[in-house]
């Protein structure tokens, strides 16, 4: 191959990588080209080259893919947030399904995954090989409206070349602020809130934070909205312990409909971590409230809460359906976070046990159980791979159903081993990384579990992320009920 750095070449995009970059091939050499979509013919400039693959910058779309659309957001390319805006939403969904399917086949070595339109359509007894009964791969749950779905945004503050206060997003992989107060994934009320914060800063001589000099006060604004309640929270992250003339800010923000909680967070560290540990309340109860399904959640500036509540409800309802509860079951919810799934399950189970490593999340989970009057849940702080084996060895705990919702790295082997030993009838696996999902499903499939069905859910439209929920059944043994 005779392409050198900075050479411009033409290539057809044949595939897309896991993280949404276009993939083209020239003489067997693979090019990753961000912002190019499958089906495009593009001109690209070679930027960085390794032995068998390289990265190139998209210069010009020579022939657009039939699935290419004009990104709605004017700064889609500079801002690192959306990788797939140039692909039609329909194709984004197909891309995500394909990614999960491919991982099941390649990493999980399942040769029996069959696309099925619904739960009932006959997928035959296809046993394409060694993997047993066919696995039903159901259609992805897409969004009705893939814009303005995020209930949370964190805007960095800085200054532009003319010394004006700006806010927006960091450009991909950098800390340069791209001015944009109206990210199309966020709610419309973000813009007037940011305008009010900027006006307050100008009026009261409050400077934005400068990372290089570690001076200036306002670092970020965290804005959260309860989609079902309309309640809004604003929390300014500051490099100091006090906000000057805070009443000017509070009075101005209160004019926004739904404003429920105003606070600031003290973060004086030289760090990329956005939020500081201490929160100082300026107005309201210190939290907002929202609902997923019928379950009420109290959200404070530091609590975790799913950012797309509409799709979360679909995903967790599916997990609940797959759990197949009738009211008498004992259920373990591993990696339970603030207990979103646990509280969902508790409505239909006899008893739910949640396990989570972050103590603050468990404090929220307990609080959320209390405000909903849910008494049949119990939460443990600790690692799933430690708490579960310990409880199993010592207490001989039992489970009819185990639900897991691990972080990207998937489940620890010790945790999977204990699940196998506990031998629940069903395992429901909720995953945000289909590669580790496929690995873990293979592990369980080799130890007595059959994958029955798989369904993806799009929680993060225009990004390359996809969530998946899977039902596994224990293979029927003799003397089983
Ligand atoms: N279902 C949860 C979100 C799960 S995200 C909710 O809706 O709130 C994955 C969670 O696993 C995170 O909360 C993370 O803190 C937790 N976690 C990470 N490693 C863990 C481990 N080894 N054991 C238990 N929990 C863990």
Coordinates of C-alpha atoms and ligand atoms in Angstrom, one line a residue:
X1 CA 0.0 0.0 0.0
X2 CA 1.5 3.3 -0.9
X3 CA -0.7 5.7 1.0
X4 CA 1.4 7.9 3.3
X5 CA 0.4 10.2 6.2
X6 CA -1.6 13.3 4.9
X7 CA -2.3 11.6 1.5
X8 CA -5.9 12.0 0.4
X9 CA -7.6 8.9 -1.1
X10 CA -11.0 7.7 -2.1
X11 CA -12.7 4.7 -0.5
X12 CA -16.0 3.0 -0.2
X13 CA -17.4 2.5 3.3
X14 CA -18.4 -1.1 3.7
X15 CA -18.9 -1.5 7.4
X16 CA -19.0 0.4 10.7
X17 CA -16.9 -0.2 13.8
X18 CA -18.4 -0.8 17.2
X19 CA -18.0 2.8 18.1
X20 CA -19.6 4.0 14.9
X21 CA -16.7 5.0 12.7
X22 CA -17.0 4.1 9.0
X23 CA -14.8 1.2 7.8
X24 CA -13.3 1.1 4.3
X25 CA -10.7 -1.2 2.7
X26 CA -8.0 -0.6 0.2
X27 CA -5.7 -3.5 -0.9
X28 CA -6.6 -5.4 2.3
X29 CA -5.6 -2.4 4.5
X30 CA -8.4 -1.2 6.8
X31 CA -9.3 2.5 7.3
X32 CA -11.4 3.8 10.1
X33 CA -13.1 7.1 9.1
X34 CA -15.1 8.9 11.7
X35 CA -18.3 10.5 10.4
X36 CA -18.4 8.4 7.3
X37 CA -21.4 6.0 7.2
X38 CA -21.9 2.6 5.6
X39 CA -22.7 3.0 1.9
X40 CA -20.7 6.3 1.4
X41 CA -17.9 6.8 -1.0
X42 CA -15.6 9.3 0.6
X43 CA -12.4 11.2 0.2
X44 CA -10.3 10.9 3.3
X45 CA -6.9 12.0 4.5
X46 CA -4.6 9.6 6.2
X47 CA -3.9 10.7 9.7
X48 CA -2.4 7.8 11.7
X49 CA -1.3 4.5 10.4
X50 CA -0.5 1.1 12.0
X51 CA 0.6 -2.1 10.3
X52 CA -2.8 -3.4 9.1
X53 CA -5.1 -0.5 9.8
X54 CA -5.2 3.3 10.0
X55 CA -7.3 6.3 10.8
X56 CA -8.3 8.9 8.3
X57 CA -10.2 12.1 8.4
X58 CA -13.3 12.5 6.4
X59 CA -12.7 15.3 3.8
X60 CA -15.6 15.0 1.4
X61 CA -18.5 12.7 0.8
X62 CA -18.2 11.8 -2.9
X63 CA -21.3 9.6 -3.2
X64 CA -23.6 9.7 -0.2
X65 CA -25.0 6.5 1.2
X66 CA -28.7 6.1 0.7
X67 CA -28.9 6.0 4.5
X68 CA -27.0 9.3 5.0
X69 CA -28.9 12.2 6.5
X70 CA -28.0 15.8 7.3
X71 CA -27.1 15.9 11.0
X72 CA -29.6 18.1 12.8
X73 CA -27.1 19.5 15.1
X74 CA -24.8 22.2 13.6
X75 CA -21.8 21.0 15.7
X76 CA -22.4 17.3 15.4
X77 CA -18.9 16.7 14.0
X78 CA -16.9 18.8 16.4
X79 CA -18.7 17.6 19.6
X80 CA -17.8 14.1 20.5
X81 CA -21.2 13.2 21.8
X82 CA -23.0 11.8 18.8
X83 CA -21.2 9.3 16.5
X84 CA -24.2 8.3 14.3
X85 CA -26.1 11.5 13.5
X86 CA -25.3 11.3 9.8
X87 CA -27.0 7.9 9.7
X88 CA -30.8 7.7 9.5
X89 CA -32.4 6.7 12.8
X90 CA -33.8 3.5 11.2
X91 CA -30.3 2.5 10.1
X92 CA -28.8 3.3 13.5
X93 CA -31.2 0.8 15.0
X94 CA -30.2 -1.8 12.4
X95 CA -26.5 -1.1 13.1
X96 CA -27.0 -1.6 16.8
X97 CA -28.9 -4.9 16.3
X98 CA -26.3 -6.1 14.0
X99 CA -23.5 -5.3 16.4
X100 CA -25.2 -7.4 19.2
X101 CA -26.0 -10.2 16.8
X102 CA -22.4 -10.3 15.5
X103 CA -21.1 -10.5 19.0
X104 CA -23.4 -13.3 20.0
X105 CA -22.1 -15.2 16.9
X106 CA -18.4 -14.3 17.0
X107 CA -17.7 -14.0 20.7
X108 CA -20.5 -16.1 22.2
X109 CA -20.2 -18.8 19.4
X110 CA -24.0 -19.1 19.3
X111 CA -24.9 -20.6 15.9
X112 CA -28.6 -20.7 16.7
X113 CA -29.7 -17.0 16.9
X114 CA -32.8 -16.5 14.8
X115 CA -34.4 -13.1 14.1
X116 CA -38.1 -13.2 15.1
X117 CA -40.7 -10.5 14.7
X118 CA -42.4 -11.3 17.9
X119 CA -42.8 -13.7 20.8
X120 CA -45.1 -16.0 19.1
X121 CA -44.0 -16.4 15.5
X122 CA -42.8 -19.9 14.8
X123 CA -39.0 -19.9 14.5
X124 CA -39.0 -23.6 14.0
X125 CA -36.8 -26.1 15.8
X126 CA -33.8 -24.9 13.8
X127 CA -30.8 -26.4 15.3
X128 CA -28.2 -25.1 13.0
X129 CA -25.5 -26.9 15.0
X130 CA -24.3 -27.6 18.4
X131 CA -26.0 -24.9 20.3
X132 CA -29.4 -26.4 21.0
X133 CA -32.8 -24.7 20.7
X134 CA -33.0 -21.5 18.6
X135 CA -32.5 -18.2 20.3
X136 CA -35.2 -15.7 19.5
X137 CA -33.7 -12.3 18.6
X138 CA -36.5 -9.9 18.9
X139 CA -36.7 -6.5 17.2
X140 CA -34.9 -3.6 18.9
X141 CA -37.0 -1.2 21.0
X142 CA -36.3 2.1 19.3
X143 CA -37.4 5.5 20.4
X144 CA -40.6 7.2 19.2
X145 CA -38.7 10.5 19.2
X146 CA -34.9 10.1 19.1
X147 CA -34.3 13.8 20.1
X148 CA -34.4 15.6 23.4
X149 CA -34.5 12.4 25.3
X150 CA -31.8 13.1 27.9
X151 CA -33.0 14.3 31.4
X152 CA -29.5 15.3 32.4
X153 CA -26.8 17.6 31.0
X154 CA -23.5 18.9 32.4
X155 CA -22.3 22.1 30.6
X156 CA -18.7 23.3 31.1
X157 CA -18.1 27.1 31.3
X158 CA -15.2 29.0 29.8
X159 CA -14.3 32.0 27.8
X160 CA -14.1 32.5 24.0
X161 CA -11.3 34.4 22.2
X162 CA -13.0 37.7 22.8
X163 CA -13.3 37.0 26.5
X164 CA -17.0 36.3 26.5
X165 CA -18.4 33.7 28.8
X166 CA -19.3 30.6 26.8
X167 CA -20.8 27.2 27.6
X168 CA -21.4 24.1 25.6
X169 CA -19.6 20.8 25.2
X170 CA -16.1 19.6 25.1
X171 CA -14.9 18.7 21.6
X172 CA -14.3 15.0 21.2
X173 CA -11.3 13.9 23.3
X174 CA -10.3 17.4 24.3
X175 CA -11.3 20.1 26.7
X176 CA -12.0 22.8 24.1
X177 CA -15.5 24.1 24.6
X178 CA -17.7 24.0 21.6
X179 CA -20.3 26.7 22.2
X180 CA -23.8 25.0 22.1
X181 CA -26.5 25.8 24.6
X182 CA -29.0 23.7 22.8
X183 CA -27.9 20.2 22.5
X184 CA -30.7 18.4 20.6
X185 CA -30.5 15.4 22.9
X186 CA -31.2 17.6 25.9
X187 CA -34.4 19.5 26.9
X188 CA -35.3 22.9 25.6
X189 CA -35.2 24.5 29.0
X190 CA -31.4 24.1 29.1
X191 CA -30.9 27.2 27.0
X192 CA -32.9 29.7 29.1
X193 CA -31.3 28.3 32.2
X194 CA -27.8 28.7 30.8
X195 CA -28.6 32.2 29.6
X196 CA -29.7 33.1 33.1
X197 CA -26.6 31.7 34.6
X198 CA -24.4 33.7 32.2
X199 CA -26.4 36.9 32.9
X200 CA -25.9 36.4 36.6
X201 CA -22.2 35.8 36.1
X202 CA -21.8 39.0 34.0
X203 CA -23.9 41.1 36.4
X204 CA -22.1 39.9 39.5
X205 CA -18.6 39.7 38.0
X206 CA -18.4 35.9 38.5
X207 CA -15.6 34.4 36.3
X208 CA -15.8 31.0 34.6
X209 CA -13.2 28.5 35.7
X210 CA -10.0 28.2 33.7
X211 CA -8.4 24.7 33.7
X212 CA -5.0 25.9 32.9
X213 CA -4.6 28.5 35.6
X214 CA -7.0 26.8 38.0
X215 CA -8.6 30.2 38.6
X216 CA -12.2 31.4 38.1
X217 CA -15.3 30.1 39.8
X218 CA -17.9 28.4 37.7
X219 CA -16.8 25.1 36.3
X220 CA -20.0 23.3 35.2
X221 CA -23.8 23.6 35.4
X222 CA -25.6 20.3 36.1
X223 CA -29.2 20.5 34.9
X224 CA -31.7 17.6 35.5
X225 CA -35.4 17.4 34.7
X226 CA -38.0 15.0 35.9
X227 CA -39.7 14.0 32.6
X228 CA -42.9 12.9 34.3
X229 CA -43.0 15.7 37.0
X230 CA -41.5 18.6 35.1
X231 CA -39.4 19.4 38.1
X232 CA -36.0 21.0 37.3
X233 CA -32.7 20.9 39.3
X234 CA -29.8 23.2 38.7
X235 CA -26.5 22.6 40.5
X236 CA -23.5 24.9 39.7
X237 CA -20.1 23.3 40.2
X238 CA -17.7 25.9 41.6
X239 CA -14.0 26.2 42.3
X240 CA -14.7 27.9 45.7
X241 CA -16.8 27.6 48.8
X242 CA -19.2 30.4 48.1
X243 CA -21.3 31.9 45.3
X244 CA -21.3 35.7 45.4
X245 CA -24.8 37.4 45.5
X246 CA -26.4 34.0 45.3
X247 CA -29.9 35.5 45.6
X248 CA -29.5 37.2 42.2
X249 CA -29.0 33.8 40.7
X250 CA -31.7 32.1 42.7
X251 CA -34.3 34.8 42.0
X252 CA -33.6 34.7 38.3
X253 CA -33.6 30.8 38.0
X254 CA -36.9 30.7 39.9
X255 CA -38.6 32.4 37.0
X256 CA -38.2 29.2 35.0
X257 CA -41.3 27.0 35.1
X258 CA -40.7 23.8 37.1
X259 CA -37.6 25.1 38.9
X260 CA -37.5 23.0 42.1
X261 CA -34.0 22.7 43.4
X262 CA -31.0 25.1 43.1
X263 CA -27.7 24.3 44.7
X264 CA -24.0 24.4 44.2
X265 CA -21.3 21.8 44.5
X266 CA -17.8 22.6 45.8
X267 CA -15.0 21.2 43.6
X268 CA -11.6 22.9 44.1
X269 CA -9.6 20.0 42.8
X270 CA -7.5 19.9 39.6
X271 CA -9.5 17.1 38.1
X272 CA -11.6 15.9 35.3
X273 CA -14.3 14.7 37.7
X274 CA -17.1 17.1 37.3
X275 CA -19.0 17.0 40.6
X276 CA -17.5 17.9 44.0
X277 CA -18.5 15.9 47.1
X278 CA -20.1 18.8 49.1
X279 CA -23.5 20.2 48.0
X280 CA -24.7 23.5 49.3
X281 CA -28.5 23.9 49.0
X282 CA -29.7 27.3 47.9
X283 CA -33.4 26.8 47.1
X284 CA -35.9 23.9 47.4
X285 CA -35.7 20.5 49.1
X286 CA -32.3 19.5 47.7
X287 CA -33.8 17.0 45.2
X288 CA -36.3 16.6 42.5
X289 CA -38.7 13.7 42.0
X290 CA -39.4 11.5 39.0
X291 CA -41.2 8.3 38.1
X292 CA -40.3 5.3 36.1
X293 CA -43.5 3.3 35.7
X294 CA -45.3 3.7 39.0
X295 CA -42.1 3.8 41.0
X296 CA -41.1 7.2 42.4
X297 CA -37.4 8.2 42.6
X298 CA -35.8 11.0 44.6
X299 CA -32.9 12.5 42.6
X300 CA -30.3 14.7 44.3
X301 CA -27.4 16.3 42.5
X302 CA -25.0 13.4 43.2
X303 CA -27.5 10.5 42.7
X304 CA -27.3 8.2 39.7
X305 CA -30.4 8.2 37.6
X306 CA -30.9 6.8 34.2
X307 CA -30.6 9.6 31.6
X308 CA -33.3 8.3 29.2
X309 CA -36.3 7.6 31.5
X310 CA -38.7 6.7 28.6
X311 CA -36.5 3.9 27.2
X312 CA -35.4 2.8 30.7
X313 CA -39.1 2.1 31.4
X314 CA -39.2 -0.1 28.3
X315 CA -36.0 -1.9 29.1
X316 CA -36.8 -2.6 32.7
X317 CA -40.4 -3.6 31.9
X318 CA -38.9 -6.1 29.5
X319 CA -36.6 -7.4 32.2
X320 CA -39.6 -7.6 34.6
X321 CA -41.5 -9.5 31.9
X322 CA -38.6 -11.9 31.3
X323 CA -38.3 -12.5 35.1
X324 CA -41.8 -14.2 34.8
X325 CA -42.8 -13.3 38.4
X326 CA -46.1 -14.6 39.9
X327 CA -45.7 -13.2 43.4
X328 CA -44.0 -16.0 45.2
X329 CA -40.5 -15.6 44.0
X330 CA -37.2 -14.7 45.7
X331 CA -35.2 -12.6 43.3
X332 CA -31.6 -11.3 43.4
X333 CA -30.8 -8.1 41.5
X334 CA -27.0 -7.9 41.1
X335 CA -25.3 -4.5 40.3
X336 CA -28.6 -2.9 41.4
X337 CA -27.4 0.8 41.4
X338 CA -30.1 2.9 43.0
X339 CA -32.5 -0.1 42.9
X340 CA -34.4 0.9 39.8
X341 CA -34.8 -2.7 38.7
X342 CA -35.1 -4.1 42.2
X343 CA -38.1 -1.8 43.0
X344 CA -39.7 -2.7 39.6
X345 CA -39.3 -6.4 40.5
X346 CA -40.5 -6.0 44.1
X347 CA -44.0 -5.1 42.8
X348 CA -44.4 -8.7 41.6
X349 CA -42.1 -10.8 43.7
X350 CA -42.2 -12.1 47.3
X351 CA -38.7 -10.8 48.1
X352 CA -36.0 -8.9 46.2
X353 CA -32.3 -8.6 47.3
X354 CA -30.2 -6.0 45.7
X355 CA -26.4 -5.9 45.6
X356 CA -24.3 -2.8 44.6
X357 CA -20.8 -1.7 45.2
X358 CA -21.4 2.1 45.7
X359 CA -22.7 2.8 49.2
X360 CA -24.4 6.1 48.2
X361 CA -26.4 4.3 45.5
X362 CA -27.6 1.8 48.1
X363 CA -28.6 4.7 50.4
X364 CA -30.7 6.1 47.5
X365 CA -32.1 2.6 46.8
X366 CA -33.2 2.3 50.5
X367 CA -34.7 5.8 50.4
X368 CA -36.5 5.0 47.2
X369 CA -37.9 1.8 48.6
X370 CA -39.2 3.8 51.7
X371 CA -40.9 6.6 49.8
X372 CA -42.7 4.0 47.7
X373 CA -43.7 2.0 50.7
X374 CA -42.0 -1.1 49.3
X375 CA -41.0 -3.3 52.2
X376 CA -40.0 -6.6 50.5
X377 CA -36.6 -5.4 49.3
X378 CA -33.2 -5.7 51.1
X379 CA -30.0 -4.1 49.9
X380 CA -26.4 -5.1 50.4
X381 CA -23.3 -2.9 49.8
X382 CA -20.5 -4.8 48.2
X383 CA -19.1 -6.5 45.2
X384 CA -21.6 -8.9 43.5
X385 CA -18.8 -11.5 43.2
X386 CA -18.2 -11.3 47.0
X387 CA -21.6 -10.8 48.5
X388 CA -23.3 -13.5 46.5
X389 CA -20.9 -16.3 47.2
X390 CA -20.6 -15.3 50.8
X391 CA -24.3 -15.3 51.3
X392 CA -24.6 -18.5 49.5
X393 CA -21.8 -20.3 51.4
X394 CA -22.8 -19.0 54.8
X395 CA -26.5 -18.5 54.7
X396 CA -27.4 -20.9 52.0
X397 CA -29.5 -18.3 50.2
X398 CA -31.9 -19.2 47.5
X399 CA -33.1 -17.6 44.2
X400 CA -35.9 -18.3 41.8
X401 CA -34.7 -15.6 39.5
X402 CA -31.4 -13.7 39.3
X403 CA -31.2 -10.4 37.4
X404 CA -27.8 -8.9 36.5
X405 CA -27.1 -5.4 35.1
X406 CA -23.3 -5.1 35.2
X407 CA -21.1 -2.3 34.0
X408 CA -19.3 -2.7 30.7
X409 CA -16.8 -5.2 31.8
X410 CA -19.6 -7.7 32.5
X411 CA -19.9 -10.2 35.4
X412 CA -17.0 -11.5 37.3
X413 CA -16.5 -15.3 36.9
X414 CA -17.0 -15.9 40.6
X415 CA -20.3 -14.2 40.4
X416 CA -21.3 -16.4 37.4
X417 CA -20.1 -19.5 39.2
X418 CA -22.2 -18.7 42.2
X419 CA -25.3 -18.1 40.0
X420 CA -24.7 -21.5 38.4
X421 CA -24.4 -23.1 41.9
X422 CA -27.6 -21.3 43.1
X423 CA -29.3 -22.7 40.1
X424 CA -32.2 -20.2 39.7
X425 CA -34.8 -21.2 37.2
X426 CA -34.3 -18.0 35.2
X427 CA -31.5 -15.5 34.7
X428 CA -32.2 -12.1 33.2
X429 CA -29.2 -10.4 31.9
X430 CA -29.3 -6.6 31.2
X431 CA -26.2 -5.4 29.4
X432 CA -24.6 -2.2 28.1
X433 CA -21.8 -4.0 26.3
X434 CA -22.7 -6.8 24.0
X435 CA -19.1 -8.2 23.8
X436 CA -19.0 -9.0 27.5
X437 CA -22.6 -10.1 27.3
X438 CA -21.8 -12.6 24.7
X439 CA -18.8 -13.9 26.7
X440 CA -21.0 -14.3 29.8
X441 CA -23.9 -15.9 28.0
X442 CA -21.5 -18.5 26.6
X443 CA -20.2 -19.2 30.1
X444 CA -23.7 -19.8 31.4
X445 CA -24.8 -21.7 28.3
X446 CA -21.9 -24.2 28.9
X447 CA -23.0 -24.7 32.5
X448 CA -26.7 -25.6 32.2
X449 CA -28.5 -22.5 30.9
X450 CA -30.3 -22.0 27.7
X451 CA -30.6 -18.6 26.1
X452 CA -34.3 -18.2 25.2
X453 CA -34.5 -14.7 23.9
X454 CA -32.6 -11.5 23.3
X455 CA -33.9 -8.0 22.8
X456 CA -32.1 -4.7 22.3
X457 CA -33.2 -1.3 23.5
X458 CA -32.0 2.0 22.2
X459 CA -31.3 4.2 25.2
X460 CA -28.8 6.5 23.5
X461 CA -29.9 7.5 20.0
X462 CA -27.2 8.9 17.8
X463 CA -24.5 7.3 19.9
X464 CA -23.1 3.9 19.1
X465 CA -24.3 2.4 22.5
X466 CA -27.0 -0.2 22.8
X467 CA -28.6 -2.0 25.7
X468 CA -29.7 -5.6 25.6
X469 CA -31.9 -7.7 27.8
X470 CA -31.6 -11.5 27.6
X471 CA -33.6 -14.3 29.2
X472 CA -31.9 -17.6 30.1
X473 CA -33.6 -20.7 31.4
X474 CA -32.1 -23.5 33.5
X475 CA -32.1 -26.6 31.4
X476 CA -34.6 -29.0 32.7
X477 CA -33.1 -31.7 34.9
X478 CA -34.7 -34.8 36.4
X479 CA -36.7 -34.2 39.6
X480 CA -37.3 -30.7 38.6
X481 CA -40.6 -29.0 39.3
Ligands
LIG1 N1 -29.7 -1.2 37.4 C1 -29.0 -0.1 37.9 C2 -27.8 0.4 37.1 C3 -26.8 -0.6 36.9 S1 -25.3 0.1 36.2 C4 -29.9 1.1 38.1 O1 -30.9 1.2 37.4 O2 -29.7 1.9 38.9 C5 -24.1 -1.0 36.9 C6 -23.9 -0.8 38.4 O3 -23.0 -1.8 38.9 C7 -23.3 0.5 38.8 O4 -24.2 1.1 39.8 C8 -22.0 0.2 39.5 O5 -21.7 1.0 40.6 C9 -22.2 -1.2 39.9 N2 -21.0 -2.1 40.1 C10 -19.9 -2.1 39.4 N3 -19.1 -3.1 39.8 C11 -19.8 -3.8 40.7 C12 -19.5 -5.1 41.4 N4 -18.4 -5.7 41.2 N5 -20.4 -5.5 42.3 C13 -21.6 -4.8 42.4 N6 -21.9 -3.7 41.8 C14 -21.0 -3.2 40.9

